[in-house]
Coordinates of C-alpha atoms and ligand atoms in Angstrom, one line a residue:
Chain A
M13 CA -19.7 40.6 21.5
T14 CA -22.7 38.4 22.0
N15 CA -24.9 41.0 20.4
P16 CA -27.1 39.0 17.8
S17 CA -26.2 41.5 15.1
A18 CA -22.6 40.3 15.4
S19 CA -23.6 36.7 14.6
P20 CA -22.8 36.7 10.9
S21 CA -19.1 37.2 11.5
R22 CA -19.2 34.6 14.2
S23 CA -20.8 32.1 11.9
E24 CA -18.2 32.9 9.3
R25 CA -15.4 32.5 11.7
F26 CA -16.9 29.2 12.8
E27 CA -17.1 28.1 9.2
A28 CA -13.5 29.0 8.5
E29 CA -11.9 27.8 11.7
A30 CA -14.1 24.9 12.9
L31 CA -16.1 23.5 10.0
V32 CA -13.0 22.9 7.9
H33 CA -12.2 20.1 10.4
L34 CA -15.4 18.1 9.7
G35 CA -13.5 15.5 7.8
P36 CA -11.2 14.5 10.6
L37 CA -14.0 14.7 13.2
Y38 CA -16.2 12.4 11.2
R39 CA -13.6 9.8 10.4
T40 CA -12.7 9.6 14.1
A41 CA -16.3 9.5 15.1
L42 CA -17.0 6.7 12.6
R43 CA -14.3 4.5 14.1
L44 CA -15.3 5.3 17.7
T45 CA -19.0 4.5 17.2
G46 CA -18.6 1.9 14.5
N47 CA -21.4 3.1 12.2
D48 CA -22.3 6.0 10.0
A49 CA -25.5 7.1 11.7
D50 CA -24.1 7.3 15.2
A51 CA -21.0 9.0 13.9
Q52 CA -23.1 11.7 12.3
D53 CA -25.0 12.1 15.5
L54 CA -21.9 12.4 17.5
V55 CA -20.2 14.9 15.2
Q56 CA -23.4 16.9 14.9
E57 CA -23.8 17.1 18.7
A58 CA -20.1 18.0 19.2
V59 CA -20.2 20.7 16.5
L60 CA -23.4 22.2 18.1
R61 CA -21.6 22.4 21.4
A62 CA -18.5 23.9 19.8
F63 CA -20.7 26.5 18.2
R64 CA -22.4 27.3 21.4
F65 CA -19.1 27.7 23.2
F66 CA -17.2 29.2 20.3
D67 CA -16.8 32.4 22.2
S68 CA -14.7 30.6 24.8
F69 CA -12.3 29.4 22.1
E70 CA -9.1 31.4 22.1
P71 CA -8.4 32.6 18.6
G72 CA -4.9 31.6 17.5
T73 CA -4.8 28.4 19.5
N74 CA -5.3 25.0 18.0
C75 CA -9.0 24.8 16.9
R76 CA -8.7 21.2 15.7
A77 CA -7.5 20.1 19.2
W78 CA -10.2 22.1 20.8
L79 CA -12.9 20.4 18.6
F80 CA -11.5 17.0 19.3
R81 CA -11.6 17.7 23.0
I82 CA -15.3 18.4 22.6
L83 CA -15.8 15.4 20.4
M84 CA -14.2 13.0 22.9
N85 CA -16.0 14.6 25.8
T86 CA -19.3 14.2 24.0
F87 CA -18.4 10.6 23.1
V88 CA -17.6 9.7 26.7
N89 CA -20.3 11.7 28.5
E90 CA -23.3 11.6 26.2
Y91 CA -22.9 9.0 23.5
R92 CA -21.6 6.1 25.5
K93 CA -24.1 6.7 28.2
R94 CA -27.0 6.7 25.8
V95 CA -26.0 4.1 23.2
R96 CA -25.1 0.6 24.2
G97 CA -25.2 -1.4 21.1
P98 CA -24.3 -5.1 21.1
H99 CA -20.7 -4.2 20.3
Q100 CA -20.2 -1.4 22.7
V101 CA -18.8 -3.4 25.5
D102 CA -16.2 -2.0 27.8
L103 CA -13.1 -4.1 28.1
D104 CA -11.2 -3.5 31.2
E105 CA -7.5 -3.9 31.6
T106 CA -7.8 -7.5 32.7
T107 CA -9.7 -8.4 29.6
M108 CA -7.1 -6.6 27.7
S109 CA -4.3 -8.7 29.2
T110 CA -6.1 -11.9 28.4
L111 CA -6.5 -10.7 24.8
E112 CA -2.9 -10.0 24.6
S113 CA -1.7 -13.2 26.1
R114 CA -3.9 -15.2 23.8
A115 CA -2.3 -13.2 21.0
D116 CA 1.1 -14.0 22.4
Q117 CA 0.4 -17.8 22.2
A118 CA -0.9 -17.5 18.7
I119 CA 2.2 -15.7 17.4
V120 CA 4.6 -18.3 18.6
S121 CA 3.4 -20.6 15.9
L122 CA 3.8 -18.1 13.1
P123 CA 6.7 -18.5 10.7
A124 CA 9.0 -15.5 10.4
T125 CA 7.9 -13.4 7.4
P126 CA 8.6 -9.7 7.1
E127 CA 5.6 -8.1 8.6
E128 CA 5.6 -5.3 6.1
V129 CA 4.8 -7.9 3.4
V130 CA 2.0 -9.3 5.4
F131 CA 0.5 -5.9 6.3
A132 CA 0.8 -4.7 2.7
G133 CA -1.7 -7.3 1.7
M134 CA -4.0 -6.4 4.6
L135 CA -7.6 -5.6 3.6
D136 CA -9.2 -2.5 4.9
G137 CA -11.9 -4.7 6.4
D138 CA -9.3 -6.6 8.5
L139 CA -7.9 -3.4 9.9
K140 CA -11.4 -2.1 10.6
E141 CA -12.2 -5.3 12.5
G142 CA -8.9 -5.2 14.3
L143 CA -9.5 -1.6 15.5
W144 CA -13.0 -2.5 16.4
A145 CA -11.8 -5.3 18.6
L146 CA -9.9 -2.9 20.8
P147 CA -11.5 -1.3 23.8
A148 CA -12.7 2.2 22.8
E149 CA -10.1 3.9 25.0
F150 CA -7.3 2.1 23.3
R151 CA -8.8 2.6 19.9
A152 CA -9.2 6.3 20.5
A153 CA -5.7 6.8 21.7
V154 CA -4.2 5.0 18.6
L155 CA -6.4 6.9 16.2
L156 CA -5.8 10.3 17.8
C157 CA -2.0 9.6 17.7
D158 CA -1.5 7.8 14.4
V159 CA -4.2 9.3 12.2
E160 CA -4.9 12.7 13.7
E161 CA -1.3 13.1 14.8
F162 CA -2.0 14.8 18.1
S163 CA 0.7 14.8 20.8
Y164 CA 0.5 12.7 23.9
K165 CA -0.2 15.9 25.9
E166 CA -3.1 16.9 23.6
I167 CA -4.5 13.4 23.7
A168 CA -4.2 13.4 27.5
E169 CA -6.2 16.6 27.7
M170 CA -8.8 15.4 25.3
T171 CA -9.4 12.1 27.1
Q172 CA -8.7 13.4 30.6
V173 CA -6.1 10.8 31.6
P174 CA -2.4 11.2 32.4
V175 CA 0.2 11.3 29.6
G176 CA 1.6 7.9 30.8
T177 CA -1.8 6.3 30.4
V178 CA -2.0 7.7 26.9
M179 CA 1.3 6.1 26.0
S180 CA 0.4 2.8 27.5
R181 CA -2.9 2.7 25.7
I182 CA -1.2 3.5 22.4
H183 CA 1.4 0.9 23.0
R184 CA -1.0 -1.9 24.0
G185 CA -3.5 -0.9 21.4
R186 CA -1.0 -1.1 18.6
R187 CA 0.3 -4.4 20.0
A188 CA -3.1 -6.0 20.1
L189 CA -3.9 -4.7 16.7
R190 CA -0.8 -6.2 15.3
E191 CA -1.5 -9.6 16.9
F192 CA -5.0 -9.5 15.5
L193 CA -3.7 -8.7 12.0
L194 CA -1.0 -11.3 12.1
R195 CA -3.5 -14.0 13.1
R196 CA -5.8 -12.8 10.3
A197 CA -2.9 -12.9 7.8
K198 CA -2.2 -16.6 8.3
P199 CA -3.9 -18.0 5.3
V200 CA -2.2 -15.4 3.1
R201 CA 1.1 -16.5 4.4
A202 CA 0.3 -20.1 3.6
L203 CA -0.6 -19.2 0.1
S204 CA 2.5 -17.1 -0.6
A205 CA 4.7 -19.8 0.9
G206 CA 3.2 -22.4 -1.5
A207 CA 3.6 -20.2 -4.6
Chain B
M30 CA 20.7 1.6 29.3
D31 CA 19.6 -2.0 28.9
C32 CA 17.2 -3.4 26.3
R33 CA 14.3 -3.6 28.7
E34 CA 14.6 0.1 29.5
I35 CA 14.9 0.9 25.8
Q36 CA 11.9 -1.1 24.8
E37 CA 9.8 0.7 27.3
Q38 CA 10.6 3.9 25.5
I39 CA 10.1 2.7 22.0
T40 CA 6.5 3.8 21.7
A41 CA 7.4 7.4 22.7
F42 CA 10.4 7.2 20.4
V43 CA 8.3 6.1 17.4
D44 CA 5.8 8.9 18.2
R45 CA 8.6 11.5 18.5
E46 CA 7.6 12.2 22.0
L47 CA 11.1 11.9 23.6
P48 CA 13.3 14.8 24.3
P49 CA 16.2 15.1 21.8
E50 CA 18.9 13.7 24.0
E51 CA 16.9 10.6 24.9
S52 CA 15.9 10.2 21.4
A53 CA 19.5 10.3 20.3
R54 CA 20.5 7.8 22.9
L55 CA 17.8 5.5 21.7
S56 CA 18.6 5.6 18.1
E57 CA 22.2 4.9 19.0
H58 CA 21.2 1.8 20.8
L59 CA 18.8 0.8 17.9
H60 CA 21.7 1.0 15.4
A61 CA 23.6 -1.6 17.5
C62 CA 20.8 -3.9 18.7
S63 CA 18.8 -5.9 16.3
S64 CA 16.2 -7.1 18.8
C65 CA 15.3 -3.6 19.9
R66 CA 15.3 -2.6 16.3
A67 CA 12.8 -5.3 15.6
A68 CA 10.6 -4.0 18.4
E69 CA 10.8 -0.6 16.9
E70 CA 9.8 -1.9 13.5
R71 CA 6.9 -3.7 14.9
E72 CA 5.5 -0.6 16.5
R73 CA 6.3 1.5 13.4
D74 CA 4.6 -0.9 11.0
V75 CA 1.3 -0.8 12.8
K76 CA 1.5 3.0 13.1
R77 CA 2.2 3.3 9.4
L78 CA -0.6 0.9 8.5
V79 CA -3.2 2.7 10.7
R80 CA -2.1 6.1 9.4
S81 CA -2.3 5.1 5.7
R82 CA -5.5 3.2 5.9
C83 CA -7.5 5.5 8.1
A84 CA -6.7 8.8 6.4
D85 CA -9.9 9.1 4.4
L86 CA -11.6 12.5 4.6
T87 CA -14.8 11.6 2.8
L88 CA -18.0 13.0 4.4
P89 CA -21.4 11.3 3.9
H90 CA -23.3 13.0 1.1
G91 CA -25.0 16.2 2.3
F92 CA -23.6 15.9 5.8
A93 CA -21.7 19.2 5.9
E94 CA -24.8 21.0 4.6
R95 CA -27.0 19.4 7.3
I96 CA -24.5 20.4 10.0
R97 CA -24.5 24.0 8.7
A98 CA -28.3 24.0 8.6
S99 CA -28.5 22.8 12.2
L100 CA -26.5 25.6 13.6
P101 CA -28.4 28.5 15.0
G102 CA -27.9 31.9 13.5
D103 CA -27.9 33.7 10.2
D104 CA -28.6 31.7 7.1
A105 CA -28.4 34.6 4.7
A106 CA -24.7 35.1 5.0
R107 CA -23.9 31.5 4.2
P108 CA -23.6 30.5 0.5
V109 CA -25.3 27.2 1.3
P110 CA -28.5 26.1 -0.4
A111 CA -31.3 26.4 2.2
A112 CA -31.3 22.9 3.7
R113 CA -34.2 21.9 5.9
P114 CA -33.1 22.1 9.5
E115 CA -33.1 18.6 10.8
P116 CA -34.0 17.6 14.3
R117 CA -31.5 15.4 16.0
T118 CA -33.9 12.5 15.9
G119 CA -34.0 12.6 12.1
R120 CA -31.7 9.6 11.8
S121 CA -33.7 7.7 9.3
S122 CA -33.6 10.5 6.8
R123 CA -29.9 10.8 7.3
I124 CA -29.4 7.2 6.6
A125 CA -31.5 7.4 3.5
G126 CA -29.6 10.5 2.3
G127 CA -26.2 9.1 3.3
G128 CA -26.8 5.6 1.9
A129 CA -23.4 6.2 0.3
P130 CA -20.6 3.6 0.2
R131 CA -18.8 3.1 3.4
A132 CA -16.2 5.8 3.9
Y133 CA -13.5 3.1 4.5
S134 CA -13.4 1.6 1.1
G135 CA -15.1 4.4 -0.8
W136 CA -12.7 7.2 -0.2
L137 CA -10.5 6.6 -3.2
A138 CA -13.5 6.3 -5.5
A139 CA -15.4 9.1 -3.8
A140 CA -12.4 11.5 -3.8
A141 CA -13.5 12.7 -7.2
I142 CA -16.7 14.1 -5.7
G143 CA -15.5 14.7 -2.2
F144 CA -12.3 16.2 -1.2
L145 CA -11.0 16.5 -4.7
A146 CA -13.8 18.8 -5.6
I147 CA -12.8 20.9 -2.6
A148 CA -9.2 20.9 -3.7
G149 CA -10.1 21.7 -7.3
T150 CA -12.5 24.5 -6.9
L151 CA -13.2 25.7 -3.4
V152 CA -9.7 26.1 -2.3
W153 CA -9.1 28.8 -4.8
S154 CA -12.2 30.8 -4.1
R155 CA -12.9 30.4 -0.4
S156 CA -10.2 31.2 2.1
G157 CA -12.0 29.1 4.7
V158 CA -11.0 25.8 3.1
E159 CA -7.4 26.7 2.5
P160 CA -6.0 26.3 6.0
V161 CA -7.0 22.7 6.3
L162 CA -5.5 21.8 3.0
A163 CA -2.3 23.7 3.7
E164 CA -2.1 22.1 7.1
A165 CA -2.4 18.6 5.5
L166 CA 0.3 19.5 3.0
V167 CA 2.6 20.8 5.6
D168 CA 2.2 17.5 7.5
E169 CA 3.1 15.6 4.4
H170 CA 6.1 17.9 3.8
A171 CA 7.3 17.4 7.3
R172 CA 7.5 13.7 6.9
F173 CA 9.2 13.9 3.5
A174 CA 11.6 16.4 4.9
K175 CA 12.7 13.8 7.5
G176 CA 13.3 11.4 4.7
L177 CA 10.2 9.3 5.7
D178 CA 7.7 7.8 3.3
L179 CA 9.4 8.7 0.0
G180 CA 8.3 6.4 -2.7
I181 CA 11.5 6.8 -4.7
R182 CA 14.8 8.5 -4.2
E183 CA 15.7 10.1 -7.4
S184 CA 17.6 13.1 -8.6
D185 CA 16.5 13.1 -12.2
P186 CA 13.2 15.0 -12.8
K187 CA 12.4 12.9 -16.0
S188 CA 12.6 9.6 -14.1
A189 CA 10.6 11.0 -11.3
A190 CA 8.0 12.3 -13.7
A191 CA 7.8 8.9 -15.3
W192 CA 7.4 7.1 -12.0
L193 CA 4.7 9.6 -10.7
S194 CA 2.8 9.5 -14.0
E195 CA 2.6 5.8 -14.0
A196 CA 1.5 5.7 -10.4
A197 CA -1.1 8.5 -11.0
G198 CA -2.4 7.1 -14.3
S199 CA -1.9 10.4 -16.1
S200 CA 1.0 12.8 -16.7
V201 CA 2.6 14.5 -13.7
P202 CA 5.0 17.2 -14.9
V203 CA 8.1 17.5 -12.7
P204 CA 10.0 20.7 -13.1
D205 CA 13.8 20.7 -13.3
L206 CA 14.8 23.2 -10.6
R207 CA 18.5 22.6 -10.8
P208 CA 19.1 26.0 -12.5
K209 CA 17.5 27.5 -9.4
G210 CA 19.8 25.6 -7.1
A211 CA 17.3 22.9 -6.1
R212 CA 18.5 19.3 -6.0
M213 CA 15.8 16.7 -6.3
V214 CA 15.7 14.2 -3.4
G215 CA 12.7 12.0 -4.2
A216 CA 9.1 11.7 -4.9
Q217 CA 5.9 10.1 -3.6
M218 CA 2.2 10.0 -4.4
C219 CA 0.4 12.2 -1.9
R220 CA -2.6 10.3 -0.8
L221 CA -3.9 12.9 1.6
L222 CA -5.4 15.1 -1.0
T223 CA -6.6 12.7 -3.6
Q224 CA -5.3 9.5 -5.2
G225 CA -3.4 11.7 -7.5
H226 CA -1.1 14.5 -6.2
G227 CA 2.5 14.0 -7.0
A228 CA 4.8 15.2 -4.3
V229 CA 8.4 16.0 -5.3
V230 CA 11.0 16.8 -2.6
Y231 CA 13.9 19.1 -3.4
D232 CA 16.8 20.3 -1.4
V233 CA 17.7 23.9 -1.6
E234 CA 20.9 24.8 0.3
G235 CA 19.9 22.4 3.1
H236 CA 16.2 23.4 3.2
P237 CA 13.8 20.7 2.1
V238 CA 11.1 22.0 -0.4
T239 CA 8.1 19.9 -1.3
L240 CA 6.1 20.5 -4.5
F241 CA 2.6 19.1 -4.8
I242 CA 1.6 18.6 -8.4
P243 CA -1.8 17.4 -9.6
P244 CA -1.7 14.9 -12.5
S245 CA -3.3 16.1 -15.7
G246 CA -6.1 13.6 -15.5
M247 CA -7.2 15.2 -12.2
I248 CA -7.5 18.8 -13.4
E249 CA -11.0 19.8 -14.0
P250 CA -11.6 22.5 -16.6
S251 CA -12.9 25.4 -14.5
A252 CA -15.6 27.7 -15.9
D253 CA -14.3 30.8 -14.2
G254 CA -11.0 30.6 -16.1
T255 CA -7.6 30.1 -14.6
S256 CA -5.8 33.2 -15.6
S257 CA -7.2 35.8 -13.1
E258 CA -5.7 34.2 -10.0
G259 CA -2.2 34.9 -8.7
W260 CA -0.1 33.4 -6.0
R261 CA -1.4 32.5 -2.6
S262 CA 0.9 32.5 0.4
V263 CA 0.1 31.1 3.7
R264 CA 2.0 30.3 6.9
V265 CA 0.9 27.1 8.6
K266 CA 2.5 25.2 11.6
G267 CA 5.7 27.2 11.2
R268 CA 6.1 26.5 7.5
N269 CA 5.5 28.6 4.5
A270 CA 3.2 27.4 1.7
V271 CA 2.6 29.0 -1.7
A272 CA 0.0 27.9 -4.2
W273 CA -0.4 28.8 -7.8
K274 CA -2.1 27.6 -11.0
D275 CA 0.2 26.0 -13.5
A276 CA -0.1 26.3 -17.3
R277 CA -2.6 23.4 -17.3
G278 CA -4.9 25.1 -14.7
G279 CA -3.8 22.7 -12.0
I280 CA -3.4 24.0 -8.5
C281 CA 0.2 23.3 -7.3
W282 CA 1.6 23.9 -3.9
A283 CA 5.1 24.3 -2.5
V284 CA 5.9 23.9 1.2
S285 CA 9.2 24.7 3.0
D286 CA 10.7 26.8 5.7
L287 CA 12.1 29.2 3.2
P288 CA 10.5 32.7 2.9
H289 CA 7.6 33.0 0.5
A290 CA 9.5 35.2 -1.9
R291 CA 12.4 32.8 -2.2
M292 CA 10.1 29.9 -2.8
R293 CA 8.2 31.7 -5.5
E294 CA 11.5 32.6 -7.1
I295 CA 12.5 28.9 -7.1
V296 CA 9.3 27.5 -8.4
T297 CA 8.6 30.1 -11.1
V298 CA 9.9 27.4 -13.5
A299 CA 7.1 25.2 -12.3
A300 CA 4.7 28.1 -12.8
A301 CA 5.9 28.9 -16.3
D302 CA 3.3 30.3 -18.7
R303 CA 1.3 31.9 -16.0
Ligands
LIG21 ZN1 18.5 -3.7 22.7

């Protein structure tokens, strides 16, 4: 099976089963690392590993989940060890609570406007910033759930934490994101109220 | 169950992670309790926002080719122009090559050269691309089938066509499948493929069927002709999908849990003139 002469079919299998997921891998990598160059590095490294271990992938099982597991693993073990940009600061749970309670205080002063209306006017840049303000673990959990639509169990396996932790990260991540966006949306509210 | 208990489960409820009985109990409470319902809406709003704004699939220019070139193994078998294998340290050249607009804001504009090109040409000729597209369509269908995310609820094909055509900026033909026993439920623009695919949801004897129809303005005239290709049938995530080229040369898809043959029979109206 590992006979070199068999490699063409292996490459083609890899093309058909794995490389079709480049889009989702890249968009997640982009939001994990925060920039295009690092995202490309991360995906390239993950794909190389996937290719190397492709024989251990069980045909018929979920290849996308398998690739994301490798991506997350590469992100945690290689990328974050190597790259510590000015923004790549780990926020622990205490910092997270502080962030949330500050948000709680801010929200009290906000008038009641349907959030849907506020969010509809949200700019992509605001959302990007809001996501970026989250600790990487929270950001990853939210993205893997909401964008990539993996189950809690799949995310738990990818990020090697219990299912309960996945749920709490998603919940708190969304909550913090929402508070961030509501604070950001204040001027818009004032404008629409005056109109 | 009190409200506190309920609200602890709302995240899992919104993500459809609760067992059916629990989920039923929760929705029962949500019907009756406005403060828990508000908590649910808060969670759902953010989920929806993240999902809709982060769904771009645009790759930096040349990235896929660089990835392929970096993989060890045969190059001959791959129909990829021989790209120079790039060492992992070659970041600067990547930045130069990928000096494209940020994927965040650029994906709508870039769809025409990115994913749209894949949908328009490759999907029909290379089986390797088909699964990911079909999977994406099945996901969209699953949401529509649950009554989620529909842009309009409409039973009249003409009105739906007008609505979709306006949203898409060019005409989206919506077939009247009533003679085939299909009642239209509603429609939405399908953002996952491109800015343009119209999705129309029908009900056939209790089975939801979603048709994905490209607007005329999005169909590229293909050099290899449109007539030689027939139906494609795939099974993804427990759903059946069929694809065909309509009279305009646009690739349409239908997704449902009905058998392929039944679906083809229903949508032959849509495939007229083939
Ligand atoms: Zn309640």
